[in-house]
CSV table of C-alpha atoms in Angstrom, one decimal:
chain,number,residue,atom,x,y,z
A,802,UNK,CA,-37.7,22.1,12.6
A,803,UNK,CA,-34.6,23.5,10.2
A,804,UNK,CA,-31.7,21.1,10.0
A,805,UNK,CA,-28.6,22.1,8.3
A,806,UNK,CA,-25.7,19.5,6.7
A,807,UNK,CA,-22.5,21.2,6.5
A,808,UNK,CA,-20.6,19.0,4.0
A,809,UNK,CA,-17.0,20.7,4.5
A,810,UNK,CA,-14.8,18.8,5.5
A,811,UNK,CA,-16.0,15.7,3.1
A,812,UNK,CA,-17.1,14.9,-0.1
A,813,UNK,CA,-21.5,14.8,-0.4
A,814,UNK,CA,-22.0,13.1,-3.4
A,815,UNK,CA,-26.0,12.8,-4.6
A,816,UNK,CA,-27.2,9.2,-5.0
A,817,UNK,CA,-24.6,7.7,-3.2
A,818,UNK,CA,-25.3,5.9,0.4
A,819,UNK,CA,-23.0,7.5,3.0
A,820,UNK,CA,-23.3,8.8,6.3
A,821,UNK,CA,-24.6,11.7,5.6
A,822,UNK,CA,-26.7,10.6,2.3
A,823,UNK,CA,-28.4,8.2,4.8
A,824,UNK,CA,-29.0,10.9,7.6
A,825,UNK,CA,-30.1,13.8,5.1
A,826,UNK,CA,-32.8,11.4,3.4
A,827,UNK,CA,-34.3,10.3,6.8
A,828,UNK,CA,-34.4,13.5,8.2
A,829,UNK,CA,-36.4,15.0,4.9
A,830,UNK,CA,-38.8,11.6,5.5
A,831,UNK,CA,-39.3,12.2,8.9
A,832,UNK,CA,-40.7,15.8,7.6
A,833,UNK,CA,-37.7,18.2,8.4
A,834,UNK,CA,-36.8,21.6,6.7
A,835,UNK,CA,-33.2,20.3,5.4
A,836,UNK,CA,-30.4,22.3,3.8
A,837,UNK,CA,-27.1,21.3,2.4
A,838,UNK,CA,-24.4,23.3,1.9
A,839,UNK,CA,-21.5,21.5,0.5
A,840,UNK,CA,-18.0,22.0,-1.3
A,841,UNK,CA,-17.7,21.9,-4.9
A,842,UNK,CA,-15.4,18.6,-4.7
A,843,UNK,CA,-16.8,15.3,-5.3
A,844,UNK,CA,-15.6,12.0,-7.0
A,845,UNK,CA,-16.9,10.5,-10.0
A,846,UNK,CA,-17.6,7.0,-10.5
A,847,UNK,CA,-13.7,6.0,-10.8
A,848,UNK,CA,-13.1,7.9,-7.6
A,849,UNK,CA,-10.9,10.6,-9.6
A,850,UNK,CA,-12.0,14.1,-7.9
A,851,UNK,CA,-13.7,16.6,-9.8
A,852,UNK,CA,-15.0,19.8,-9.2
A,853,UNK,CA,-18.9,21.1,-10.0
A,854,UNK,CA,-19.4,24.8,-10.6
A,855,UNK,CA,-21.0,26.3,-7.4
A,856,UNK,CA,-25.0,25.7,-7.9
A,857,UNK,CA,-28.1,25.3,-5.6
A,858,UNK,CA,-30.7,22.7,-6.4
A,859,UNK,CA,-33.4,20.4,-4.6
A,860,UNK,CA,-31.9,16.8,-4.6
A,861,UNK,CA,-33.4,13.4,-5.1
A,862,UNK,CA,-34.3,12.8,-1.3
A,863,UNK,CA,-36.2,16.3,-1.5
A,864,UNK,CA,-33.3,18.4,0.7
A,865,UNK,CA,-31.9,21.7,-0.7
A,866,UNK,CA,-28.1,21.2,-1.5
A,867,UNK,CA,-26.1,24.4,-2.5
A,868,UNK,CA,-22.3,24.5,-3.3
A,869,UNK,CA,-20.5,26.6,-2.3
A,870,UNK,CA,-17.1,28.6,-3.4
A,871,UNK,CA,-13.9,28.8,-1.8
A,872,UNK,CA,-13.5,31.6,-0.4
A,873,UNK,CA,-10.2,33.0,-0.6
A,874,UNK,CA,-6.3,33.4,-1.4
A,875,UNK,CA,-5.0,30.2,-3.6
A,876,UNK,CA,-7.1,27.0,-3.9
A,877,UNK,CA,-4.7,25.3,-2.3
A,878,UNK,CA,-4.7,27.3,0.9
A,879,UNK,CA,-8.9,27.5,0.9
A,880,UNK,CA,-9.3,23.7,0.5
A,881,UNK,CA,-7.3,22.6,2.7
A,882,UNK,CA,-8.7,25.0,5.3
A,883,UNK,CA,-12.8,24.2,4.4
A,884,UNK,CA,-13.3,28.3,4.0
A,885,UNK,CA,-16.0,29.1,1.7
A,886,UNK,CA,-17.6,32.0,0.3
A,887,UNK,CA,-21.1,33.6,2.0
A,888,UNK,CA,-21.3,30.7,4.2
A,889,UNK,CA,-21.8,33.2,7.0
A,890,UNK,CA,-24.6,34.6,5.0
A,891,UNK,CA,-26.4,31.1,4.0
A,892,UNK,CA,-26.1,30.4,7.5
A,893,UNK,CA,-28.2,33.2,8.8
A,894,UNK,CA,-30.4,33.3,6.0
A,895,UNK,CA,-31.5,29.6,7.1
A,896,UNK,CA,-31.6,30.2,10.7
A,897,UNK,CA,-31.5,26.4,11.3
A,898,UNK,CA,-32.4,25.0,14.4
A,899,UNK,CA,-29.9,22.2,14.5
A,900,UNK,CA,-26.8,22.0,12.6
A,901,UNK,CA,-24.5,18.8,11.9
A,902,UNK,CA,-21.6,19.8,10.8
A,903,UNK,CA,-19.7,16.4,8.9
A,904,UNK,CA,-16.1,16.1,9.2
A,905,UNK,CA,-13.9,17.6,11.6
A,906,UNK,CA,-11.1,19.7,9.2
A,907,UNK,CA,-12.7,23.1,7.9
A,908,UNK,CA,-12.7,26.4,10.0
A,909,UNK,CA,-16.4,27.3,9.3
A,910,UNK,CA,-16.9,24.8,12.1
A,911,UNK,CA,-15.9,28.3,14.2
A,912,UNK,CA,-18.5,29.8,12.4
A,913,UNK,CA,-21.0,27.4,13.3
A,914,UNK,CA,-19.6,27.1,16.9
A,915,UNK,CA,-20.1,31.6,17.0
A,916,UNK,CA,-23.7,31.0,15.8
A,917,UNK,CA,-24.6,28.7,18.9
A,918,UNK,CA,-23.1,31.0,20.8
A,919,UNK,CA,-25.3,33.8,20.0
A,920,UNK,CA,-28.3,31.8,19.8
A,921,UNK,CA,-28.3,29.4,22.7
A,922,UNK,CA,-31.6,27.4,21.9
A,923,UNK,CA,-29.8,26.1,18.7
A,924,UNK,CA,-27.8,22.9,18.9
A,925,UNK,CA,-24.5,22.1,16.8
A,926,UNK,CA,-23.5,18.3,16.8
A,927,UNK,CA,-20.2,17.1,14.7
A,928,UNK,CA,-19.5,13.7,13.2
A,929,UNK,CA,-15.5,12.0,12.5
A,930,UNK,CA,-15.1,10.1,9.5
A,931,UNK,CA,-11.6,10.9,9.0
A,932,UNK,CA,-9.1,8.2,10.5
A,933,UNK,CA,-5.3,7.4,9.6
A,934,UNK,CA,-6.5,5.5,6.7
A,935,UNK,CA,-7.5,8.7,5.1
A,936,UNK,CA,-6.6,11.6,6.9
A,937,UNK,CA,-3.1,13.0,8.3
A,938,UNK,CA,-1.1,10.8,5.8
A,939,UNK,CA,2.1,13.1,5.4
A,940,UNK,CA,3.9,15.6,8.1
A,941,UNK,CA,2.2,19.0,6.8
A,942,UNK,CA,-1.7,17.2,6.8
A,943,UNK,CA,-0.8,15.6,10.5
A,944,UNK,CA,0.6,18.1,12.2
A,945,UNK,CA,0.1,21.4,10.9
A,946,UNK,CA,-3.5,20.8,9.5
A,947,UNK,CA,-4.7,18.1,11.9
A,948,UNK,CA,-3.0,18.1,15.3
A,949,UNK,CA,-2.5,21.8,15.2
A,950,UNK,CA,-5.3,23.5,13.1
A,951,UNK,CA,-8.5,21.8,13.3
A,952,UNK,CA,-7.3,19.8,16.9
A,953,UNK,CA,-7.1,23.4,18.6
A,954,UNK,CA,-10.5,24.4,16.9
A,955,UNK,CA,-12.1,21.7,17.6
A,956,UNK,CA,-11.4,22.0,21.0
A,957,UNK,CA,-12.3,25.7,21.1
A,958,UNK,CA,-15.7,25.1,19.9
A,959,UNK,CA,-16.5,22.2,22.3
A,960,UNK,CA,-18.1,24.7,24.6
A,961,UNK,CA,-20.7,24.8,22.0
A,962,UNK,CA,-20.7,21.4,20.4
A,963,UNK,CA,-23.6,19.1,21.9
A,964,UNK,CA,-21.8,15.8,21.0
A,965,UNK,CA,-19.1,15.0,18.6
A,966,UNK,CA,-19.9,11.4,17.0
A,967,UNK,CA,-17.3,8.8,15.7
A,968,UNK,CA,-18.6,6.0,13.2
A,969,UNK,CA,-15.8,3.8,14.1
A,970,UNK,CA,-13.2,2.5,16.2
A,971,UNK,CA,-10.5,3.9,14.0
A,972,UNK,CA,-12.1,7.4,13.4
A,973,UNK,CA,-12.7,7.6,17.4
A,974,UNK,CA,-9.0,6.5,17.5
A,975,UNK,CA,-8.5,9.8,15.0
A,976,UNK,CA,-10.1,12.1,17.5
A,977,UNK,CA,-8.1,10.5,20.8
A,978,UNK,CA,-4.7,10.4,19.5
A,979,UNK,CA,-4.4,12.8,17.3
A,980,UNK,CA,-6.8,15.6,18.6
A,981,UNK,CA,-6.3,14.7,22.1
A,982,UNK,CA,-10.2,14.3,23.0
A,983,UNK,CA,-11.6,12.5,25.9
A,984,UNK,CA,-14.4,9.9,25.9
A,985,UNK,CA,-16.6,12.7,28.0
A,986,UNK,CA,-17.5,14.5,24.6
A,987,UNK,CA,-17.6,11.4,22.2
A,988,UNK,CA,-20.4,8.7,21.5
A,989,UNK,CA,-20.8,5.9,19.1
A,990,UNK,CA,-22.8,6.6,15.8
A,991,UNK,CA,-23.2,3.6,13.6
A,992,UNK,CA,-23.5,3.8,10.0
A,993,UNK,CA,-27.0,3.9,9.2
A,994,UNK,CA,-28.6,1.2,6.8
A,995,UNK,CA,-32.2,0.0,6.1
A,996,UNK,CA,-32.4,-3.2,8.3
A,997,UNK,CA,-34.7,-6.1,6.7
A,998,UNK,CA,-37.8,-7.7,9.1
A,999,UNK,CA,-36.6,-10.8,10.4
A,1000,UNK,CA,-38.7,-13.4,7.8
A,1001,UNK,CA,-37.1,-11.3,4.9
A,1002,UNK,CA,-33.3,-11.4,6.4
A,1003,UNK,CA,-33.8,-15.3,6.7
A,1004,UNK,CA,-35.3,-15.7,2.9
A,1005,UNK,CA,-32.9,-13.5,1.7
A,1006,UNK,CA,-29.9,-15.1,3.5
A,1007,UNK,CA,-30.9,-18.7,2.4
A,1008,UNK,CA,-31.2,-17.2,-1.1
A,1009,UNK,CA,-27.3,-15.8,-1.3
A,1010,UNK,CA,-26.1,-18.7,1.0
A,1011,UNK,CA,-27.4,-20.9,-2.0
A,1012,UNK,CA,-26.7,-19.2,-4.8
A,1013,UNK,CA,-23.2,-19.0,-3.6
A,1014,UNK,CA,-22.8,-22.8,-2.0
A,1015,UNK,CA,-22.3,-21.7,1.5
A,1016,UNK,CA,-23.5,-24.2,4.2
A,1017,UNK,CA,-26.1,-22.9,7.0
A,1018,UNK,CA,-23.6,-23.0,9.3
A,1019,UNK,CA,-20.5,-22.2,7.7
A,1020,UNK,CA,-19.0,-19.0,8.8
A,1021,UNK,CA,-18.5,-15.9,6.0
A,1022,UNK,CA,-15.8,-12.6,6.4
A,1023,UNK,CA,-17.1,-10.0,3.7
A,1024,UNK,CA,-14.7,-7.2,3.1
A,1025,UNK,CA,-16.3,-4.4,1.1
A,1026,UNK,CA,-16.1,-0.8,-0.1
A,1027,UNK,CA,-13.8,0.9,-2.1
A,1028,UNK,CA,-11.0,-1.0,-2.0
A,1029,UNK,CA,-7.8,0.7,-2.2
A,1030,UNK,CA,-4.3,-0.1,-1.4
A,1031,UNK,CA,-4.9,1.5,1.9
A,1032,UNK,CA,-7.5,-1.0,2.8
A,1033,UNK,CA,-5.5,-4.1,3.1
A,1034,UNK,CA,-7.3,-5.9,0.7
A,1035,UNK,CA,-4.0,-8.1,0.4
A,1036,UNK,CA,-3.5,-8.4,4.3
A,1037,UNK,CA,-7.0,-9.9,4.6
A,1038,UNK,CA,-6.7,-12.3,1.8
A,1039,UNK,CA,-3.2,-13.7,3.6
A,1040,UNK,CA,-5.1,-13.5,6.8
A,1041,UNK,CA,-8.2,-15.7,5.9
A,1042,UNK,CA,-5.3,-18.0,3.6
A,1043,UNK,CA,-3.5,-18.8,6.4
A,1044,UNK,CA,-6.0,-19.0,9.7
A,1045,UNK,CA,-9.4,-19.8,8.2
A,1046,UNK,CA,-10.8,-23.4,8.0
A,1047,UNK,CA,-12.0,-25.2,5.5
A,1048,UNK,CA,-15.7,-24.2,5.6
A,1049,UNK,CA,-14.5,-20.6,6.2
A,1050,UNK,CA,-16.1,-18.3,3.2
A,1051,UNK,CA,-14.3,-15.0,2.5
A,1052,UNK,CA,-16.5,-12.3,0.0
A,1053,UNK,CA,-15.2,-9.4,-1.9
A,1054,UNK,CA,-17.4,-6.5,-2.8
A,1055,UNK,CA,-16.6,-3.2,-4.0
A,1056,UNK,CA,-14.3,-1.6,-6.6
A,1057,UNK,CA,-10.8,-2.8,-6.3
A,1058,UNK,CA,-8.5,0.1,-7.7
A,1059,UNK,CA,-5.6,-0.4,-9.4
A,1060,UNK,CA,-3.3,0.9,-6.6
A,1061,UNK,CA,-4.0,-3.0,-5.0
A,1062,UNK,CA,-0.9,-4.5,-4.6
């Protein structure tokens, strides 16, 4: 079986363990035919974005990855759009079987949507991870982009969409209010992760629960990620200050940028 990842509409960053790092390595272990095509945009290790010149190489987990140009008229107008160069073309060539297209803002979701049209026996499935945390944060990228744009194609290609995922409740929230989905199309897809046998959980949680003088019983709040001002980091740490008990552990992981305040 052919898979193709469709990495438009967000950032796929090798080594790194999103959504779609996680879903790409299992489905190359599980003995899959996996392509990548991708945007040249990514974000180094201080989260600054920087573009790679378009290249094609086999990644660490064993997939094919190629990025891709933008395709036409001013940068500007191509990003924000997802339109890429010979997409069409890579997308034939492959002839996958099953495409997951990530993100929900670039028009080569049409493309994809045309392609499953033609070939009926090929499935097209789309995933959310844009909410109001990082999407639609000024009047041109909510309404004219998302609510108009990428809402109305979205809807256009549901015909020929198998299931569009959300990987929260606020990204789910994102596709109700703002692209005016039902619950008929949607399902839950939880972050993937590499859960630990039981024995090992326990060792492991008696470990860090003594290394970091936390009772058995007493309850822990983690907050983690990249932790911009957008997050609330401040909001939880007045939360916890002012409900929390005394046994109560709060822990902070992550990069805190320096837009925290």
């Amino acid at each position: 079986m052919k898979i193709l990842h469709v990495c438009f509409s967000c950032f796929y960053i090798d080594h790194r363990n999103y959504q779609e790092n996680e879903l790409i390595r299992a489905h190359v272990k599980m003995g899959y035919n996996v392509q990548v095509l991708a945007s040249t945009r990514v974000i180094n290790e201080t989260y600054e974005v920087r573009f790679l010149a378009p290249n094609k190489y086999i990644s660490a987990d064993g997939a094919t990855v190629e990025r891709l140009a933008y395709k036409w008229g001013s940068y500007s107008v191509s990003r924000r759009l997802g339109i890429f160069a010979e997409f069409k073309g890579r997308l034939l060539n492959f002839d996958p079987d099953i495409i997951i297209f990530h993100g929900v803002s670039s028009l080569e979701l049409l493309t994809c949507a045309r392609y499953v049209q033609k070939y009926p026996k090929k499935k097209l499935i789309v995933d959310n991870h844009a909410d109001k945390i990082n999407s639609a944060r000024n009047i041109f990228s909510k309404y004219i982009l998302h609510k108009f744009i990428f809402a109305n194609q979205l809807k256009f290609c549901l015909r020929n969409v198998s299931r569009v995922y959300y990987i929260s409740e606020l990204t789910k929230l994102f596709l109700t209010d703002l692209y005016g989905l039902s619950d008929q199309k949607l399902a839950f897809l939880p972050l993937g992760g590499h859960p630990l046998e039981r024995d090992q959980h326990l060792k492991l949680r008696q470990r860090v629960r003594t290394e970091l003088s936390i009772g058995a019983e007493d309850l822990v709040f983690l907050q983690s990620g990249k932790l911009n001002h957008s997050k609330g980091l401040l909001g939880t740490l007045l939360a916890f200050t002012r409900r929390a008990r005394k046994t109560d552990r709060l822990l902070i992981a992550g990069s805190i940028l320096q837009d925290v305040h």
